[in-house]
Short mmCIF file of C-alpha atoms and ligand atoms in Angstrom, two decimals:
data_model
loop_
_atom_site.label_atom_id
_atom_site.label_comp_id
_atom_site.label_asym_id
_atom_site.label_seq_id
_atom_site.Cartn_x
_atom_site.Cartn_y
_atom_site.Cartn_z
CA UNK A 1 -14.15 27.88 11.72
CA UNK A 2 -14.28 25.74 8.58
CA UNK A 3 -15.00 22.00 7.58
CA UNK A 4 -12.02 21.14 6.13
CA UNK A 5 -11.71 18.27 3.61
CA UNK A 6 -8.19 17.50 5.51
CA UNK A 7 -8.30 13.87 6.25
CA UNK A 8 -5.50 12.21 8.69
CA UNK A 9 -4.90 8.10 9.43
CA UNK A 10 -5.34 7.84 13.58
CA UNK A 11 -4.62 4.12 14.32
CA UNK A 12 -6.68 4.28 17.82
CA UNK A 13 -9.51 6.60 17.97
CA UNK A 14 -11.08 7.09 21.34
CA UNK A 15 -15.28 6.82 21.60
CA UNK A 16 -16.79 10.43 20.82
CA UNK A 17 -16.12 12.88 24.00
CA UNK A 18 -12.50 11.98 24.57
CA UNK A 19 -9.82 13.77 23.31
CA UNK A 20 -7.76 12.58 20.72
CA UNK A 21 -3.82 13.94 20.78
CA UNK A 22 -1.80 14.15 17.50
CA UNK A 23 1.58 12.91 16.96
CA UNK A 24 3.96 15.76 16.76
CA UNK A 25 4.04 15.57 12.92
CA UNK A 26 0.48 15.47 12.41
CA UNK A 27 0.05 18.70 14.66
CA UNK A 28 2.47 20.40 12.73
CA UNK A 29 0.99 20.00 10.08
CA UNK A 30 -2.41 21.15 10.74
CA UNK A 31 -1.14 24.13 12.41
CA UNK A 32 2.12 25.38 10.12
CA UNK A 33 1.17 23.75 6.95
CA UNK A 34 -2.62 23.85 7.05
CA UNK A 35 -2.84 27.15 9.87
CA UNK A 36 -6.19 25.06 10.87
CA UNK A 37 -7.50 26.49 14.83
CA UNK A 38 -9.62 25.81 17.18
CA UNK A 39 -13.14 24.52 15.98
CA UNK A 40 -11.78 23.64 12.61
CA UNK A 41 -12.82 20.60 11.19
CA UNK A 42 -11.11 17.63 9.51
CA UNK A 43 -11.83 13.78 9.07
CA UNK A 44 -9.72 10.80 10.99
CA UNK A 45 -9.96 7.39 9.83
CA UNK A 46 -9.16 3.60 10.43
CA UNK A 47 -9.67 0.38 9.30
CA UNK A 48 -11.54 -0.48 12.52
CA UNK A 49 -13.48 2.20 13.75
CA UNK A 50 -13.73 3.92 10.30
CA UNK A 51 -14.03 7.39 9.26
CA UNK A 52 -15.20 10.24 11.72
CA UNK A 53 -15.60 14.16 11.73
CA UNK A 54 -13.12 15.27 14.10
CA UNK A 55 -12.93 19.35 15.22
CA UNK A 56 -9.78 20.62 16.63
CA UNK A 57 -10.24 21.59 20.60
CA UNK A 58 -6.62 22.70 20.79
CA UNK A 59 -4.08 23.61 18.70
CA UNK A 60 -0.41 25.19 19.09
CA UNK A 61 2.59 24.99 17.11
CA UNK A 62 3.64 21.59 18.24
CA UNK A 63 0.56 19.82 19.99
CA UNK A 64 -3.36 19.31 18.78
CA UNK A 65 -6.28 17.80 20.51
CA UNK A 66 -8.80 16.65 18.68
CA UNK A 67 -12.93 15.52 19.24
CA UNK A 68 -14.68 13.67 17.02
CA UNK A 69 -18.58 14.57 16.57
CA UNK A 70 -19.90 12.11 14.17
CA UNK A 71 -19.18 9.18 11.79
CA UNK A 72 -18.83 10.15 8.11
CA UNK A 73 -17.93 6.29 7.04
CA UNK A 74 -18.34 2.94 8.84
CA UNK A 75 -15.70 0.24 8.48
CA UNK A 76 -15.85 -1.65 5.43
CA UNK A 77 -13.53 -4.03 4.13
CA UNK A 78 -11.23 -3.80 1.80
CA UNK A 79 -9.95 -5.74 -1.15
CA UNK A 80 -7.50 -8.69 0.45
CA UNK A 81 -5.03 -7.98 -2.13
CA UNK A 82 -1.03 -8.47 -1.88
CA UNK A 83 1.62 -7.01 -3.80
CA UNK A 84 4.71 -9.22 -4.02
CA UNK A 85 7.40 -6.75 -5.79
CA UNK A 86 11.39 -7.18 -6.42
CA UNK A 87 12.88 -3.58 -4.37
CA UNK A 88 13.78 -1.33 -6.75
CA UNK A 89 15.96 1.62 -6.30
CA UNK A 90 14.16 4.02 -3.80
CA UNK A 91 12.52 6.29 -6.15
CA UNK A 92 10.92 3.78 -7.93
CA UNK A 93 10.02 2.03 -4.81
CA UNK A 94 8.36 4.84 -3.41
CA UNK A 95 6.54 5.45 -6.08
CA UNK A 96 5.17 1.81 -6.29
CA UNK A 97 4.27 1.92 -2.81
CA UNK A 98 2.15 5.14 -3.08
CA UNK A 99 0.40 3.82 -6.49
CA UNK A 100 -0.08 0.33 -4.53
CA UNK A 101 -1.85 2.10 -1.81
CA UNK A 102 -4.25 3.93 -4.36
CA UNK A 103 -5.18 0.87 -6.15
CA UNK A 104 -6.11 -0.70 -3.30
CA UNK A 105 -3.29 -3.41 -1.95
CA UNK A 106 -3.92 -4.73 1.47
CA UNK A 107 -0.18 -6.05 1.77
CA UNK A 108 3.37 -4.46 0.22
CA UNK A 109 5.76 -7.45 0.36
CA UNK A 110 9.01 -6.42 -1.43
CA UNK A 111 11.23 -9.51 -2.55
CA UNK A 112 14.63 -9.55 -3.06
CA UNK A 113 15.67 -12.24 -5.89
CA UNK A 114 18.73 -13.00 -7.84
CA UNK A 115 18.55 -9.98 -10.31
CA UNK A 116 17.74 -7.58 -7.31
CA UNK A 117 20.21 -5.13 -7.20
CA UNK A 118 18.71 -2.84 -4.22
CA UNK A 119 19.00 -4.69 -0.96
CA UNK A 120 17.97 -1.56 0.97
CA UNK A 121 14.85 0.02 2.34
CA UNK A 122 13.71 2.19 4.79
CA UNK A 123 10.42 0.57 5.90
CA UNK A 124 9.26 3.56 8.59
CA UNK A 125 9.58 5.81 5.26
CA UNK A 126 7.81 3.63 3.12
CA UNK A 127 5.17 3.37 5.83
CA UNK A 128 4.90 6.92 5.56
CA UNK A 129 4.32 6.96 2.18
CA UNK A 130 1.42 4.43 2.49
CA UNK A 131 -0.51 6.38 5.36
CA UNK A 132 -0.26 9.64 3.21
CA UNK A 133 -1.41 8.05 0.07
CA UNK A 134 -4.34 6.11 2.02
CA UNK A 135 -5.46 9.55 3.28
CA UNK A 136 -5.30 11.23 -0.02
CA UNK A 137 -7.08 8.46 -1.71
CA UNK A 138 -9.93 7.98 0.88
CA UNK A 139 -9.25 4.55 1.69
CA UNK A 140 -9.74 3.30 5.55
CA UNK A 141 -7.01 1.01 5.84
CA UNK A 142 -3.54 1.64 5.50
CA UNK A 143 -1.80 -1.33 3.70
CA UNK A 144 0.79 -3.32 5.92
CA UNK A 145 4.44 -2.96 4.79
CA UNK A 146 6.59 -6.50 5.40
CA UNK A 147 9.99 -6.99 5.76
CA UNK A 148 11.84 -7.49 2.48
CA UNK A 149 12.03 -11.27 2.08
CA UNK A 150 13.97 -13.37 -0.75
CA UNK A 151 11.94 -14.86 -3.06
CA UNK A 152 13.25 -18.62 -2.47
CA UNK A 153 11.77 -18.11 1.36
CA UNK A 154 8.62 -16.42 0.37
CA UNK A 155 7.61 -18.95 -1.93
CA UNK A 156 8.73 -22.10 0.40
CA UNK A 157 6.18 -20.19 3.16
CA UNK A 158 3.73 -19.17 0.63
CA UNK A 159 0.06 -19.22 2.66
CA UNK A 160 -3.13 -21.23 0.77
CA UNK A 161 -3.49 -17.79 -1.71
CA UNK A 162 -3.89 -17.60 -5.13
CA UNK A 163 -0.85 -16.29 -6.60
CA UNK A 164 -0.60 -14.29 -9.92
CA UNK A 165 2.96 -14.10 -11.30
CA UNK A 166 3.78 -11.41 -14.08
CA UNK A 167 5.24 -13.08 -16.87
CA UNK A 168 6.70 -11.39 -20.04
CA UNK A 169 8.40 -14.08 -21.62
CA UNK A 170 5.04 -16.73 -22.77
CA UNK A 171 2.30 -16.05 -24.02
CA UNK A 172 -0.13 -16.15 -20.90
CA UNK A 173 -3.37 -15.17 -20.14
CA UNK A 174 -4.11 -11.20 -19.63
CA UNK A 175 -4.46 -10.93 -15.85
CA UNK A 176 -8.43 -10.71 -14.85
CA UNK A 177 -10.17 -9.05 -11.85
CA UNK A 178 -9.53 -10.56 -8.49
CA UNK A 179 -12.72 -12.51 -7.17
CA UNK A 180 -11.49 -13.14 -3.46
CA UNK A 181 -8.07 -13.06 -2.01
CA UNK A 182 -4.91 -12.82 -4.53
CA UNK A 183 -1.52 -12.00 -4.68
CA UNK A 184 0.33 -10.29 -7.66
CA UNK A 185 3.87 -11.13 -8.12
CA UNK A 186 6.25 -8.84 -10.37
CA UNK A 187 10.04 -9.37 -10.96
CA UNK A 188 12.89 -7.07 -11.39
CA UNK A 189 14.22 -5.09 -14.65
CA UNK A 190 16.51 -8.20 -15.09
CA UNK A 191 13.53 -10.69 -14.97
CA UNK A 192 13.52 -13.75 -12.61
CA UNK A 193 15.89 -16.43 -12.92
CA UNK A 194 15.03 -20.41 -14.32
CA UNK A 195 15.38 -21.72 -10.77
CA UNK A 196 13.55 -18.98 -9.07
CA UNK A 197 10.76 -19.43 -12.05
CA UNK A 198 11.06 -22.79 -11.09
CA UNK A 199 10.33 -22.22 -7.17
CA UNK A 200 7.41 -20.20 -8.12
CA UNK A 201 6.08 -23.54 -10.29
CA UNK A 202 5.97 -25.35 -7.36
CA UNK A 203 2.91 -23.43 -5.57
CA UNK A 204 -0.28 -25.16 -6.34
CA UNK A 205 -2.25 -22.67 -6.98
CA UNK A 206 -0.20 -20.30 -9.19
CA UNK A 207 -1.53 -18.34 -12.62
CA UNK A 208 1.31 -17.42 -14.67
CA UNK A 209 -0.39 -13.99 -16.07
CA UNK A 210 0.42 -11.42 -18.82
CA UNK A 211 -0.10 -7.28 -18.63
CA UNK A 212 -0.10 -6.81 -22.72
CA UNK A 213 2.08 -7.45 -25.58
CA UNK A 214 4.97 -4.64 -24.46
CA UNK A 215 7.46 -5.16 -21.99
CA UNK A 216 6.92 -3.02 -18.94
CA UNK A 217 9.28 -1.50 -16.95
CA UNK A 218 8.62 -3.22 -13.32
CA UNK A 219 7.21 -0.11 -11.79
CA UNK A 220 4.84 0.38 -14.74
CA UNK A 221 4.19 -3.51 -14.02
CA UNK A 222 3.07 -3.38 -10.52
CA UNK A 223 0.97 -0.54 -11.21
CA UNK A 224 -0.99 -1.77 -14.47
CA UNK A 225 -1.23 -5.04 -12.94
CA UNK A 226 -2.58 -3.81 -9.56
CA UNK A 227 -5.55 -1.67 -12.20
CA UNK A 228 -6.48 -4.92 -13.61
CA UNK A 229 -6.36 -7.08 -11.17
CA UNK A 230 -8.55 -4.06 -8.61
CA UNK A 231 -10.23 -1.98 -10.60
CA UNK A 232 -13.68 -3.76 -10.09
CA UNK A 233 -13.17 -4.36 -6.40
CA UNK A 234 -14.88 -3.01 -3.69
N1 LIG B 1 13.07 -9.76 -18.42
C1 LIG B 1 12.89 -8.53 -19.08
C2 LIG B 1 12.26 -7.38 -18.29
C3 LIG B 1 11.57 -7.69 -17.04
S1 LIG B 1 10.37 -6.51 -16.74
C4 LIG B 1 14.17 -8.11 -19.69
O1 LIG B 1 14.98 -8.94 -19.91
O2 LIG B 1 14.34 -6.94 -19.96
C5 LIG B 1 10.15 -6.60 -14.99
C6 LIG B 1 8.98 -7.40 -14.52
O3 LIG B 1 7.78 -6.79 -14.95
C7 LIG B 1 8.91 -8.83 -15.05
O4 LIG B 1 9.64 -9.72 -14.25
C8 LIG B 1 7.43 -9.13 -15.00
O5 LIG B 1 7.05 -9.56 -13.72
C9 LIG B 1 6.80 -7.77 -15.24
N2 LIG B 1 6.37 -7.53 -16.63
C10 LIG B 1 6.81 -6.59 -17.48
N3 LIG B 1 6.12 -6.61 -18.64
C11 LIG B 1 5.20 -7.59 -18.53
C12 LIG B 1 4.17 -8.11 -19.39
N4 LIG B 1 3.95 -7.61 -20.60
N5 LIG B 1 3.43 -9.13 -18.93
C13 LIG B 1 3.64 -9.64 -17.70
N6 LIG B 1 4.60 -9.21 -16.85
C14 LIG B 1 5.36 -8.19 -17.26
#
């Protein structure tokens, strides 16, 4: 029997005592990947009930029971911090999805804006992604994946939230820590367009911000921008 530093995202979690069953996927992969058995021991987190020692009561090829014995983290929030990205093609969007969830975003909103040129995405895969990289990185809640939305719509809705837009082409400020809730905003390879620049003017409380003298590719965008903006939060 061993403590295992194994740690798997379990969006309801039943009160200590009751067994907890494993989608198929997740008892696969304790018992074929990880060959864990009965009265090993692995952690099982949420944003809610947050982070519990769990041991393994039954185990087969295909099914896995779990109880949890005692709480290892309470819940504790997290930073309230959206990333508003233009889709890029999928192995760059996966990637910026899994750094996202490291750094610490609460929301993934991908945009789709004039210069978009991927249209696509699977949003069960890149939900995936998120829950695997919230386990690996220790974090209790998994961020929410929206719907891809154009960036016209997104900003006529845009909510009462500070919004920091990534902006290579003036000479703006170097984007700061977040103090409370934000939203980062990066554009596509092509850059946004005037009117779409123009649409994101109009929100009142918008900060046109800069990530250093190069021009970044957007992937390398979202993901220095998401280390300054979160590196100092909780
Ligand atoms: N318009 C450029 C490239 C855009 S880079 C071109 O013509 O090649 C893609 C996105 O990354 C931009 O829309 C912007 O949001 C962000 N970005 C890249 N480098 C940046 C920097 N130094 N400061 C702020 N934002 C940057």
């Amino acid at each position: 029997m061993a403590d295992t530093s194994i740690r798997l995202h379990l969006p309801n979690l039943p009160p200590p005592g009751e067994a907890v069953s494993l989608s198929d996927a997740q008892a696969h992969y304790l018992a074929n990947v990880m060959r864990l058995g009965e009265g090993d021991t692995l952690r099982v987190f949420n944003g809610e009930t947050g982070e519990w020692r769990a041991a393994i009561t039954k185990i087969s090829r295909k099914a896995a029971t779990l109880e949890t014995l005692a709480q290892t983290r309470p819940p504790a929030p997290e930073p309230d911090a959206w990333l508003c990205f233009a889709l890029l093609k999928r192995q760059k969007t996966d990637m910026v999805v899994e750094k996202a969830t490291e750094l610490g975003v609460s929301v993934i909103q991908p945009i789709i804006t004039a210069r978009t040129n991927a249209d696509h995405v699977n949003l069960e895969r890149l939900r995936a992604i998120a829950i695997e990289a919230a386990e690996q990185c220790e974090r209790l809640h998994v961020p929410e994946i929206r719907e891809p939305k154009p960036v016209m719509k997104l900003m006529a809705d845009w909510p009462a939230r500070p919004l920091y837009v990534a902006d290579e082409r003036r000479t703006a400020h170097l984007l700061g820590p977040a103090t409370g809730p934000s939203a980062l905003m990066i554009g596509p390879e092509g850059g946004f367009t005037d009117q779409e620049l123009e649409a994101i003017a109009r929100i009142p409380i918008i900060t046109r911000v800069s990530l250093g003298r190069r021009i970044l590719r957007a992937e390398t965008a979202a993901i220095a921008g998401l280390a300054l903006l979160l590196a100092a939060s909780p």
